[in-house]
Short mmCIF file of C-alpha atoms in Angstrom, two decimals:
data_model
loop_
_atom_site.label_atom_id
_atom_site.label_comp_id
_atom_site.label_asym_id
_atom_site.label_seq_id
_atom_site.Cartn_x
_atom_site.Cartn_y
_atom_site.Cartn_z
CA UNK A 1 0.00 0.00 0.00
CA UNK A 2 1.74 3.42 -1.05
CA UNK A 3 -0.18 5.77 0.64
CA UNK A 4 -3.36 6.12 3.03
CA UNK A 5 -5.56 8.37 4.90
CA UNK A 6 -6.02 8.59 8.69
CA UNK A 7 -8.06 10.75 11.00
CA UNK A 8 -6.68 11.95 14.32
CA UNK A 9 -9.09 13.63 16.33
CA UNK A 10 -9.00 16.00 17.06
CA UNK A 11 -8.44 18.22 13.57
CA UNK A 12 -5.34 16.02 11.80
CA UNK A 13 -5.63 14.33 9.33
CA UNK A 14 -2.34 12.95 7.55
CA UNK A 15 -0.64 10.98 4.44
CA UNK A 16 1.22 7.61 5.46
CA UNK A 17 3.59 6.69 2.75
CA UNK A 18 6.24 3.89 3.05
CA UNK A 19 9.82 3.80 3.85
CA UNK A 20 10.18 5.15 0.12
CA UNK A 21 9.98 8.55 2.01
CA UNK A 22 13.03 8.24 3.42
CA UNK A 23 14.66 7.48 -0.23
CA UNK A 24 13.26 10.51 -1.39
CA UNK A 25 14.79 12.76 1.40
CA UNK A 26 18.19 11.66 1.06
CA UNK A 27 17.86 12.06 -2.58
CA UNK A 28 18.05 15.84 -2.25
CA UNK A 29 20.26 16.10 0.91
CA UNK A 30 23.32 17.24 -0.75
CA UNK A 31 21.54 19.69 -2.76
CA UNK A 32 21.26 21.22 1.41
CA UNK A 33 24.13 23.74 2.18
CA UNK A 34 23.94 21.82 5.37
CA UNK A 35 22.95 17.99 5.77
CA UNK A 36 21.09 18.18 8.74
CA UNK A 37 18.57 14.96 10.21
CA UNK A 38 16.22 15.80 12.30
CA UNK A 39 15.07 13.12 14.57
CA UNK A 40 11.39 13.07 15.39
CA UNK A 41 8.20 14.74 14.24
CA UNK A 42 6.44 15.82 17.19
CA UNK A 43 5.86 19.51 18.45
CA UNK A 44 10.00 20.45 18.72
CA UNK A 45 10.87 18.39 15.57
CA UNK A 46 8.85 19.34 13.21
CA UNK A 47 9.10 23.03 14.06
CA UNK A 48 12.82 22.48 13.83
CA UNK A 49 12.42 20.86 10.01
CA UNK A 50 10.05 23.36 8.71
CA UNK A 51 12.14 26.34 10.12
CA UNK A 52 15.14 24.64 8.05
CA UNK A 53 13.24 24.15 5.21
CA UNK A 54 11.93 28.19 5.36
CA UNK A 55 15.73 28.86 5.42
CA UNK A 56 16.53 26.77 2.37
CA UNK A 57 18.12 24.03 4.20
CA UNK A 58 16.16 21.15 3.59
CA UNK A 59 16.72 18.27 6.39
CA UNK A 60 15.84 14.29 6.61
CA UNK A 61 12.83 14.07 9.20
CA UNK A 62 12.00 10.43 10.88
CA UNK A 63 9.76 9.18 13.54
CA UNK A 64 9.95 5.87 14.92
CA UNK A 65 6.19 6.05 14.90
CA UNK A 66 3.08 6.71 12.84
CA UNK A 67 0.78 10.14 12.30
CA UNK A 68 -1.84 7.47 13.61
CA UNK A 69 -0.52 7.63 16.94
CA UNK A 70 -1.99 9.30 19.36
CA UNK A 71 -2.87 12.88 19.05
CA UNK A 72 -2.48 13.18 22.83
CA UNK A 73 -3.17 16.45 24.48
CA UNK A 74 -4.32 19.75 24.65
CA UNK A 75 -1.66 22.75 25.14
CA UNK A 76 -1.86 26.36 25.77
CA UNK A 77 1.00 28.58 24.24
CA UNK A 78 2.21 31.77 25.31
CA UNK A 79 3.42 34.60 22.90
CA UNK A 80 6.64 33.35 23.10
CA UNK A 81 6.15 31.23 20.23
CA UNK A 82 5.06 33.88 18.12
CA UNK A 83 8.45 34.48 16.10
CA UNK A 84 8.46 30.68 15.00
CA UNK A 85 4.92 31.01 14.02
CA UNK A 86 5.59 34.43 12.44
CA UNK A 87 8.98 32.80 10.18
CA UNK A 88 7.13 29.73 9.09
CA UNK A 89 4.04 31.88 7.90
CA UNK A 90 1.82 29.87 9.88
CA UNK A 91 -0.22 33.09 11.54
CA UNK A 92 -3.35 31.96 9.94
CA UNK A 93 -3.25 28.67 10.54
CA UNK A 94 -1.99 28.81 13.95
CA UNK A 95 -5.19 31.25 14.85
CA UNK A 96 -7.46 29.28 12.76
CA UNK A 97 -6.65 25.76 14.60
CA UNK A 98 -6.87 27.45 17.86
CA UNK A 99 -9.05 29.80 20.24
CA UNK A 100 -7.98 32.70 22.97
CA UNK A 101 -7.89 31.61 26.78
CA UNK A 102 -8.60 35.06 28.45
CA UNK A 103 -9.35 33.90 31.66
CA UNK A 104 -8.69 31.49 34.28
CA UNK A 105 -10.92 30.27 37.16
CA UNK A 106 -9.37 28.51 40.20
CA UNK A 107 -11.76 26.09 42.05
CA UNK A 108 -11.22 25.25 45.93
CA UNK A 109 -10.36 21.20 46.65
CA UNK A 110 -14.21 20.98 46.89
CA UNK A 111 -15.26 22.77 44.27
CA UNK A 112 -15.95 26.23 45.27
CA UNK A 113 -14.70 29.13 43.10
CA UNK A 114 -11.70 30.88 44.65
CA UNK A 115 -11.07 33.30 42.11
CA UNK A 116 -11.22 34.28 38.31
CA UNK A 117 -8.18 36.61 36.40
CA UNK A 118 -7.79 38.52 33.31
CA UNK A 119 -4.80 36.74 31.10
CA UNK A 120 -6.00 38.70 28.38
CA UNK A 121 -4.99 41.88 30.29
CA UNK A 122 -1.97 39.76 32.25
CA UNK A 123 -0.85 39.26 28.51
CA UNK A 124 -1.86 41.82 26.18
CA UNK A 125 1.56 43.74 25.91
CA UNK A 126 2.97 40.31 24.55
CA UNK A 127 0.52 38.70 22.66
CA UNK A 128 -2.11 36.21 23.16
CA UNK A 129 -2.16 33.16 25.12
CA UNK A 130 -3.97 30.72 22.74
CA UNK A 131 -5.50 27.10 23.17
CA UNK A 132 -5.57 24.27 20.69
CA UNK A 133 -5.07 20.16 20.40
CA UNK A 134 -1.76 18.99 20.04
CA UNK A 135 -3.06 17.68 16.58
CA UNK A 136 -4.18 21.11 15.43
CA UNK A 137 -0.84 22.42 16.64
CA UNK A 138 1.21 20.17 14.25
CA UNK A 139 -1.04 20.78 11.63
CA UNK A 140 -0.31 24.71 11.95
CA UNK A 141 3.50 23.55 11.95
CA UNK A 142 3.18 22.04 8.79
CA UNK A 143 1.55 24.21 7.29
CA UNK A 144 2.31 24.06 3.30
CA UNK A 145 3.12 20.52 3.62
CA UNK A 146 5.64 18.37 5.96
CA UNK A 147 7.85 15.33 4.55
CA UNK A 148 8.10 12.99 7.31
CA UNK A 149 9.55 9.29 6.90
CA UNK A 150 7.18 7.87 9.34
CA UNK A 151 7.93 4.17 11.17
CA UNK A 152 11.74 5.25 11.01
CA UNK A 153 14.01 4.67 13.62
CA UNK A 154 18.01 5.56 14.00
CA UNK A 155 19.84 2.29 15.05
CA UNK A 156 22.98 3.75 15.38
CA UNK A 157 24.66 7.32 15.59
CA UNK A 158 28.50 7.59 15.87
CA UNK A 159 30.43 11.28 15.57
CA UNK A 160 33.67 12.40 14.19
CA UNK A 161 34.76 15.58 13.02
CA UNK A 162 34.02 15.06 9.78
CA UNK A 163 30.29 14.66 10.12
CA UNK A 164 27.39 12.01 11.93
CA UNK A 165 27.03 8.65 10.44
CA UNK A 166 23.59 7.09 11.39
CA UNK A 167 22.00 3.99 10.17
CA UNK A 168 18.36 3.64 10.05
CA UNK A 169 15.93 1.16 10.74
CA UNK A 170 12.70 0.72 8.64
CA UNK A 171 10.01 -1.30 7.63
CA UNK A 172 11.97 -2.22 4.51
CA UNK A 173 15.34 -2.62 6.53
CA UNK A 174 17.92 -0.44 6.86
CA UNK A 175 19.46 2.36 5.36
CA UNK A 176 23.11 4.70 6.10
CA UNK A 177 23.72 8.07 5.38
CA UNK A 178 26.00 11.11 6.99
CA UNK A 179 24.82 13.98 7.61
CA UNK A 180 26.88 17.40 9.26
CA UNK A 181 24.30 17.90 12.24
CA UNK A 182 21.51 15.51 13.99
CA UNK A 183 18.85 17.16 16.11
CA UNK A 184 17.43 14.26 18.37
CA UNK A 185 13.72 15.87 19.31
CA UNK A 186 12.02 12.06 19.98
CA UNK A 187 10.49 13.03 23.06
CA UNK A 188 10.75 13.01 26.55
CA UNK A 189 11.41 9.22 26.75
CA UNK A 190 13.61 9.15 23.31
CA UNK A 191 15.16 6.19 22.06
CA UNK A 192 18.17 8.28 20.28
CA UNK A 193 19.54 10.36 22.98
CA UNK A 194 21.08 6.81 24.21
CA UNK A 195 23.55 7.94 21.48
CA UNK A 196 25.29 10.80 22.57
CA UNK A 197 26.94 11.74 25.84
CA UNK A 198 24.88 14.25 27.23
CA UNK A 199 21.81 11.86 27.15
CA UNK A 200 23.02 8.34 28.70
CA UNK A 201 21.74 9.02 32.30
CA UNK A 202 18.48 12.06 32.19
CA UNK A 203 17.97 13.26 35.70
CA UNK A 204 14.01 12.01 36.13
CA UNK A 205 11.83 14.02 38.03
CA UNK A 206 9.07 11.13 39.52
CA UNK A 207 6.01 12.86 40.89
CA UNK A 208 3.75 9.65 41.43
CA UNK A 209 1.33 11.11 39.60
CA UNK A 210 -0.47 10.44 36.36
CA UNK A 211 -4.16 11.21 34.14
CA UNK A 212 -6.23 10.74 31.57
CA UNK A 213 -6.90 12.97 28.76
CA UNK A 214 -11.08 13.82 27.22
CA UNK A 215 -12.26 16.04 25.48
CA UNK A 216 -16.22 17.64 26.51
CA UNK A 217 -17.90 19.46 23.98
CA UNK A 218 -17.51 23.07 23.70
CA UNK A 219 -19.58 25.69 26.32
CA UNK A 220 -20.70 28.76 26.72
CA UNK A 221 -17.47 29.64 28.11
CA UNK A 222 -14.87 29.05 25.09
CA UNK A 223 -11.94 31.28 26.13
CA UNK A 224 -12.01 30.37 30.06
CA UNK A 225 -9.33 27.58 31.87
CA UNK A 226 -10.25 26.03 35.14
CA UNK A 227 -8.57 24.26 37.73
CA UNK A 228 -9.49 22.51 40.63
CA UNK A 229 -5.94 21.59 42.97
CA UNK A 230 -7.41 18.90 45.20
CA UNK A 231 -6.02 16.95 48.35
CA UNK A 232 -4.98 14.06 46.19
CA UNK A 233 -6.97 14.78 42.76
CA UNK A 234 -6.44 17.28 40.11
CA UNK A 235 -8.91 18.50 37.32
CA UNK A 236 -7.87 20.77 34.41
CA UNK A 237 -10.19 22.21 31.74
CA UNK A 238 -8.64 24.58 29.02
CA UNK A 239 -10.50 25.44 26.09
CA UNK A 240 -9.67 24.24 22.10
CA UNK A 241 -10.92 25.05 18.85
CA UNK A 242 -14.49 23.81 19.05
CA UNK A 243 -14.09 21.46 22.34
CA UNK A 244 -12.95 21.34 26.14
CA UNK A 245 -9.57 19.48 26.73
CA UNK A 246 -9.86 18.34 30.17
CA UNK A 247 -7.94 16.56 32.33
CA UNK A 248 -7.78 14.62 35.58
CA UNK A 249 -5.28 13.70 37.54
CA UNK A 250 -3.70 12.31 41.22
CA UNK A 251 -1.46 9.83 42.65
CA UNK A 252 -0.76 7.10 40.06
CA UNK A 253 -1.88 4.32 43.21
CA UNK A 254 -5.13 5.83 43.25
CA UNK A 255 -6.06 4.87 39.46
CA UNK A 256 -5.43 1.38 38.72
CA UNK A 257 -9.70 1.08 38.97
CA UNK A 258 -9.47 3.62 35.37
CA UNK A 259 -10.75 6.66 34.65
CA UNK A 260 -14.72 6.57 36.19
CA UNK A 261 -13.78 5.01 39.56
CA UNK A 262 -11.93 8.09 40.05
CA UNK A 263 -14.29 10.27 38.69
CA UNK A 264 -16.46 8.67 41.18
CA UNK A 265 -13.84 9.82 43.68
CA UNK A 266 -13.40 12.88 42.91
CA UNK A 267 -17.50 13.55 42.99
CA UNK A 268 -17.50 12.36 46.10
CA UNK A 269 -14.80 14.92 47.73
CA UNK A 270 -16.54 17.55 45.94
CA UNK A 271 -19.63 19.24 48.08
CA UNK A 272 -20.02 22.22 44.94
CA UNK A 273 -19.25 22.56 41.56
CA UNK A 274 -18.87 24.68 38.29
CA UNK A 275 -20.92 23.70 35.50
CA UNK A 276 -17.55 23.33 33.36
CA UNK A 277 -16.60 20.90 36.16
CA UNK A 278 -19.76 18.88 35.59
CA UNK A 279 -19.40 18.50 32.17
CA UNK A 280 -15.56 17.86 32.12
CA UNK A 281 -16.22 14.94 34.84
CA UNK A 282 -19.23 13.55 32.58
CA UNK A 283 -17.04 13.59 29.59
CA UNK A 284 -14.04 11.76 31.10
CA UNK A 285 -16.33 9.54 32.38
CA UNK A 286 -18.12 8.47 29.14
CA UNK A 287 -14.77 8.37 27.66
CA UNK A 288 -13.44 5.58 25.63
CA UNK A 289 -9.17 4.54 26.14
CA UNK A 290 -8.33 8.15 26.88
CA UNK A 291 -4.95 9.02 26.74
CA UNK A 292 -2.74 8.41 29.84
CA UNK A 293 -0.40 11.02 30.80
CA UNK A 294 2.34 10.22 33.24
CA UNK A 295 3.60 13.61 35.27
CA UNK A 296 7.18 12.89 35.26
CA UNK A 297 10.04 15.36 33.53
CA UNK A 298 13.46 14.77 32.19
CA UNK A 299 16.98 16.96 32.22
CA UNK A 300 20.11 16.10 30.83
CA UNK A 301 23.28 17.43 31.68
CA UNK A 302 24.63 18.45 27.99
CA UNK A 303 22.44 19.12 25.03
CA UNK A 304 25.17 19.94 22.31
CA UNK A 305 28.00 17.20 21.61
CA UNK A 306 29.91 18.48 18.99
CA UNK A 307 27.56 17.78 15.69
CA UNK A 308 24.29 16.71 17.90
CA UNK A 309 21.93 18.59 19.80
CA UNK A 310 18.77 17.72 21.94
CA UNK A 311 15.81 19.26 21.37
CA UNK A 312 12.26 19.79 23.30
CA UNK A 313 11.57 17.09 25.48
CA UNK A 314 14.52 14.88 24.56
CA UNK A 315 16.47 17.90 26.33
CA UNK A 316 14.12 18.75 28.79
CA UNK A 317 11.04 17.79 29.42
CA UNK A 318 8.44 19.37 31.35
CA UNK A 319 5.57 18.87 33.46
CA UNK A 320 2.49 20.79 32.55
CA UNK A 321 1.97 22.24 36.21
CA UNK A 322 3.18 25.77 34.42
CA UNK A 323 1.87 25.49 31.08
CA UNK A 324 4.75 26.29 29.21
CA UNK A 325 6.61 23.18 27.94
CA UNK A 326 5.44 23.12 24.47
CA UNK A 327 5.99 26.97 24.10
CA UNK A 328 9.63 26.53 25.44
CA UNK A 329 10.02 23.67 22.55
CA UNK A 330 8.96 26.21 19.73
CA UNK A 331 10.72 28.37 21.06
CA UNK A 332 14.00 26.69 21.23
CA UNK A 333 13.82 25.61 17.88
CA UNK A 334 13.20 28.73 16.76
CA UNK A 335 16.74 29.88 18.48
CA UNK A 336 18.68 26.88 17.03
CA UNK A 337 17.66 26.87 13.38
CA UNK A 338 18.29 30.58 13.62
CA UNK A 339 21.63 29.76 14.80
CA UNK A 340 22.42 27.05 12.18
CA UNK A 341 21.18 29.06 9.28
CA UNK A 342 24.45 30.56 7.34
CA UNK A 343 26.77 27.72 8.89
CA UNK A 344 29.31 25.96 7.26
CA UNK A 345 29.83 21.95 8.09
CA UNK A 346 33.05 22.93 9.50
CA UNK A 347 31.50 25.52 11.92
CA UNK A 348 28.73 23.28 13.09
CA UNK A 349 30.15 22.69 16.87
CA UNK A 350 30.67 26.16 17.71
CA UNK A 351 27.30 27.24 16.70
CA UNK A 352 25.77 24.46 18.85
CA UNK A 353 28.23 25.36 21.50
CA UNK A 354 26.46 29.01 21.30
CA UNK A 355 22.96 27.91 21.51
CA UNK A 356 23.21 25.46 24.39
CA UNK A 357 24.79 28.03 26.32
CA UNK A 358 22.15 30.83 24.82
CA UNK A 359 19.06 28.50 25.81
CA UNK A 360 19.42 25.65 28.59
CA UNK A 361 19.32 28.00 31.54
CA UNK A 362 16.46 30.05 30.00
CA UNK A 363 14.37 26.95 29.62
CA UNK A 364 15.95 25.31 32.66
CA UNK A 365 14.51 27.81 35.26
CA UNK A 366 11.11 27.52 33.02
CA UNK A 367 11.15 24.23 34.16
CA UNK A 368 12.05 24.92 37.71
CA UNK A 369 9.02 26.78 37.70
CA UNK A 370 6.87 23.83 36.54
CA UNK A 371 8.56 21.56 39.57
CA UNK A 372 7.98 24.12 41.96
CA UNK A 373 4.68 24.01 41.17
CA UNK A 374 3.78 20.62 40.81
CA UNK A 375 5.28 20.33 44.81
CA UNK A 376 2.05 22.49 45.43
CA UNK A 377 -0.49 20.81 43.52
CA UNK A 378 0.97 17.35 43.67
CA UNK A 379 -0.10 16.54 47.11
CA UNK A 380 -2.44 14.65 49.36
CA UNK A 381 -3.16 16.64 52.34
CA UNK A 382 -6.40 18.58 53.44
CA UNK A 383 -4.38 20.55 55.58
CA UNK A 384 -2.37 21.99 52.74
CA UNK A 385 -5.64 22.17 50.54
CA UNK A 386 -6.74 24.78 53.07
CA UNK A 387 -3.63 26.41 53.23
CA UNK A 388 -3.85 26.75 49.59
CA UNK A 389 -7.02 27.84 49.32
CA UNK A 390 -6.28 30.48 51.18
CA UNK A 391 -3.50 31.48 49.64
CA UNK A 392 -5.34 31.42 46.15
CA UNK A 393 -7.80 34.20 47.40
CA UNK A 394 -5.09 36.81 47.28
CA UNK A 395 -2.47 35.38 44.84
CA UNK A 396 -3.23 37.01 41.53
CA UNK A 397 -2.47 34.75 38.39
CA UNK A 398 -0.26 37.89 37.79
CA UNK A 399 1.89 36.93 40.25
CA UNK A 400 1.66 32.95 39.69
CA UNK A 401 2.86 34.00 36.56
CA UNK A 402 5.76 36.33 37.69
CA UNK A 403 8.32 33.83 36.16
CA UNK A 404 6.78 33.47 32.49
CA UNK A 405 6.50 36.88 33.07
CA UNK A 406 10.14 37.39 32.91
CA UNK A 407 10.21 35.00 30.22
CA UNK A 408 8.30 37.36 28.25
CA UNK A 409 9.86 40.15 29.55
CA UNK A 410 13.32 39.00 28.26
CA UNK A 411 12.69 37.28 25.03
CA UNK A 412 14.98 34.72 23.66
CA UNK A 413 17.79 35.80 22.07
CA UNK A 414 19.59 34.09 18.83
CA UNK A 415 23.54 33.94 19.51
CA UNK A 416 25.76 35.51 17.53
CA UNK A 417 27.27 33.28 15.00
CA UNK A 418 31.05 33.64 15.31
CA UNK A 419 33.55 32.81 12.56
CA UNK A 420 33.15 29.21 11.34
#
């Protein structure tokens, strides 16, 4: 079979062709100033290829898996990944695929409203904060089209300073090639980072916790996100184009029974509620194999080694206590393509040198954030849930957001380029 159709929902829908792909990508590699393989085609990959490609570099992009997979999850990006979305020319599509979140409603550990904020006006000297499926954003990404050798794994990667030779493993066996750079963006559990130095032992941050992904039917509320921090049970509801993403969450222990016995739970503890909350705990618990989200990160130590580089979650990965790991991914990509485009071969290193030292402890204390964050909500205590609650009654999101703030604040910068 050369080539079939597939629907994702929500939104994608996607070409599979066969390891022929592959062929047809390395056909046109040396035509590329600079031979550059990008390895996987999630949010971080594929804005890394189509960056390259808006540059005139045009890179090799694998995944070890299909489009068929699933879509996942819903995110909420900041401004900060405007300038990507800006380069690739993806404006429209990006604000077609996805809706505003203006406001955000905290809920008490039993259901009460604590408090409700403006991100619109929190925001509106950077940009909008915007909601959409993980499958709409990729389909923004790729805008204009996206070659992707799907079911395409690297077996091997070994370095020298004459370039990266990697072998390939595919459904038609394998394949070699060289290539000057390799960005390894496979994820936050990736099988390729195994390869290079800086990605032998990640430092794993294990909360316990874990949660299934639904998604409720839109409401009369479409640009609102709620959250309910419990005393061992979290519910998150953030709005997409055309649907609720919702999610609930709590001590992975607590939900071997699946998804309705903890609904069930969670009703229980509950002595008010929202009618977002309603609906979000209907939907989850009508739905059918959600997806299962386990709340760990990963850091390594070193993203650049000489001609690779880790990308997104492969470098580090985030929890979603802050909102911001998917934003940080575009964003980073945005910063290294920007610092490959104009190098030679020869000057790969250096420029990778730059960026890693630009970028890792911008997106490192955006993920210190997300920890510190998830050591508040990632508990089981009613004393603390009242202490919280508390708390949240005169905490402004303004100043729960004092650290993206700053992100915003001080916007990435691309390092200079050097001599090669």
């Amino acid at each position: 079979m050369d080539q079939s159709v597939h629907r994702v929902w929500p939104y994608r829908e996607v070409e599979v062709f066969t390891s022929r792909e592959l062929e047809k990508q390395l056909a046109v590699l040396s035509e590329s100033e600079l031979r550059v393989l990008v390895v996987g085609a999630g949010i971080a990959g594929t804005t890394a290829a189509q960056l390259l490609r808006s540059s005139g570099i045009r890179p090799v992009l694998v995944d070890g898996t299909g489009p068929d997979a699933n879509a996942g999850y819903m995110i909420a990006l900041m401004p900060m990944v405007d300038a990507a979305i800006k380069q690739l020319g993806a404006r429209g599509a990006y604000q077609d695929g996805s809706t505003r979140m203006d406001r955000y409603r905290v809920l008490s550990h039993r259901g009460t409203a604590l408090r409700q904020d403006s991100l619109a006006a929190l925001l509106a000297e950077y940009g909008q904060y915007r909601g959409l499926s993980r499958a709409a954003l990729l389909d923004a990404l790729s805008v204009g089209g996206c070659d992707v050798a799907w079911h395409t794994r690297v077996s091997s990667l070994a370095e020298s300073g004459a370039g990266v030779a990697v072998t390939f493993e595919t459904p038609d066996g394998g394949r070699a090639a060289d290539f000057d750079v390799v960005i390894i963006a496979d994820g936050i559990h990736s099988a390729t980072r195994r390869f290079v130095p800086g990605g032998r032992s990640p430092q794993t941050t294990v909360t316990g916790w874990g949660g299934w992904v639904s998604w409720a039917p839109a409401d009369a509320e479409p640009d609102l996100g709620e959250e309910l921090w419990g005393d061992g049970f979290f519910v998150g509801s953030y709005p997409v184009k055309g649907a609720v993403g919702a999610f609930i969450g709590g001590p992975r222990a607590d939900l071997a029974d699946g998804p309705s016995a903890f609904v069930d739970r969670i009703r229980n503890a509950l002595t008010a509620s929202t009618p977002r909350l309603r609906r979000v705990l209907e939907a989850m618990d009508a739905a059918e194999d959600p997806f299962f989200w386990v709340l760990d990160d990963v850091r390594t130590d070193r993203w650049a080694t000489g001609r690779t580089v880790l990308l997104g979650d492969a470098a580090a990965g985030f929890l979603p206590t802050a909102g911001i790991g998917a934003g940080m991914a575009i964003e980073s990509a945005w910063v290294l393509c920007n610092t490959l485009t104009g190098a030679a071969p020869g000057g790969v290193a250096e420029r990778l040198a730059r960026y890693e030292a630009a970028q890792k402890p911008r997106v490192e204390a955006a993920q210190s954030n997300s920890r510190q964050l998830a050591r508040l909500m990632f508990r089981r205590s009613t004393l603390l849930a009242h202490v919280r609650n508390t708390a949240m009654r005169f905490v402004s999101v303004d100043v729960a957001l004092a650290p993206i703030r700053k992100l915003l604040d001080e916007p990435a910068v691309i390092p200079s380029a050097g001599v090669d």
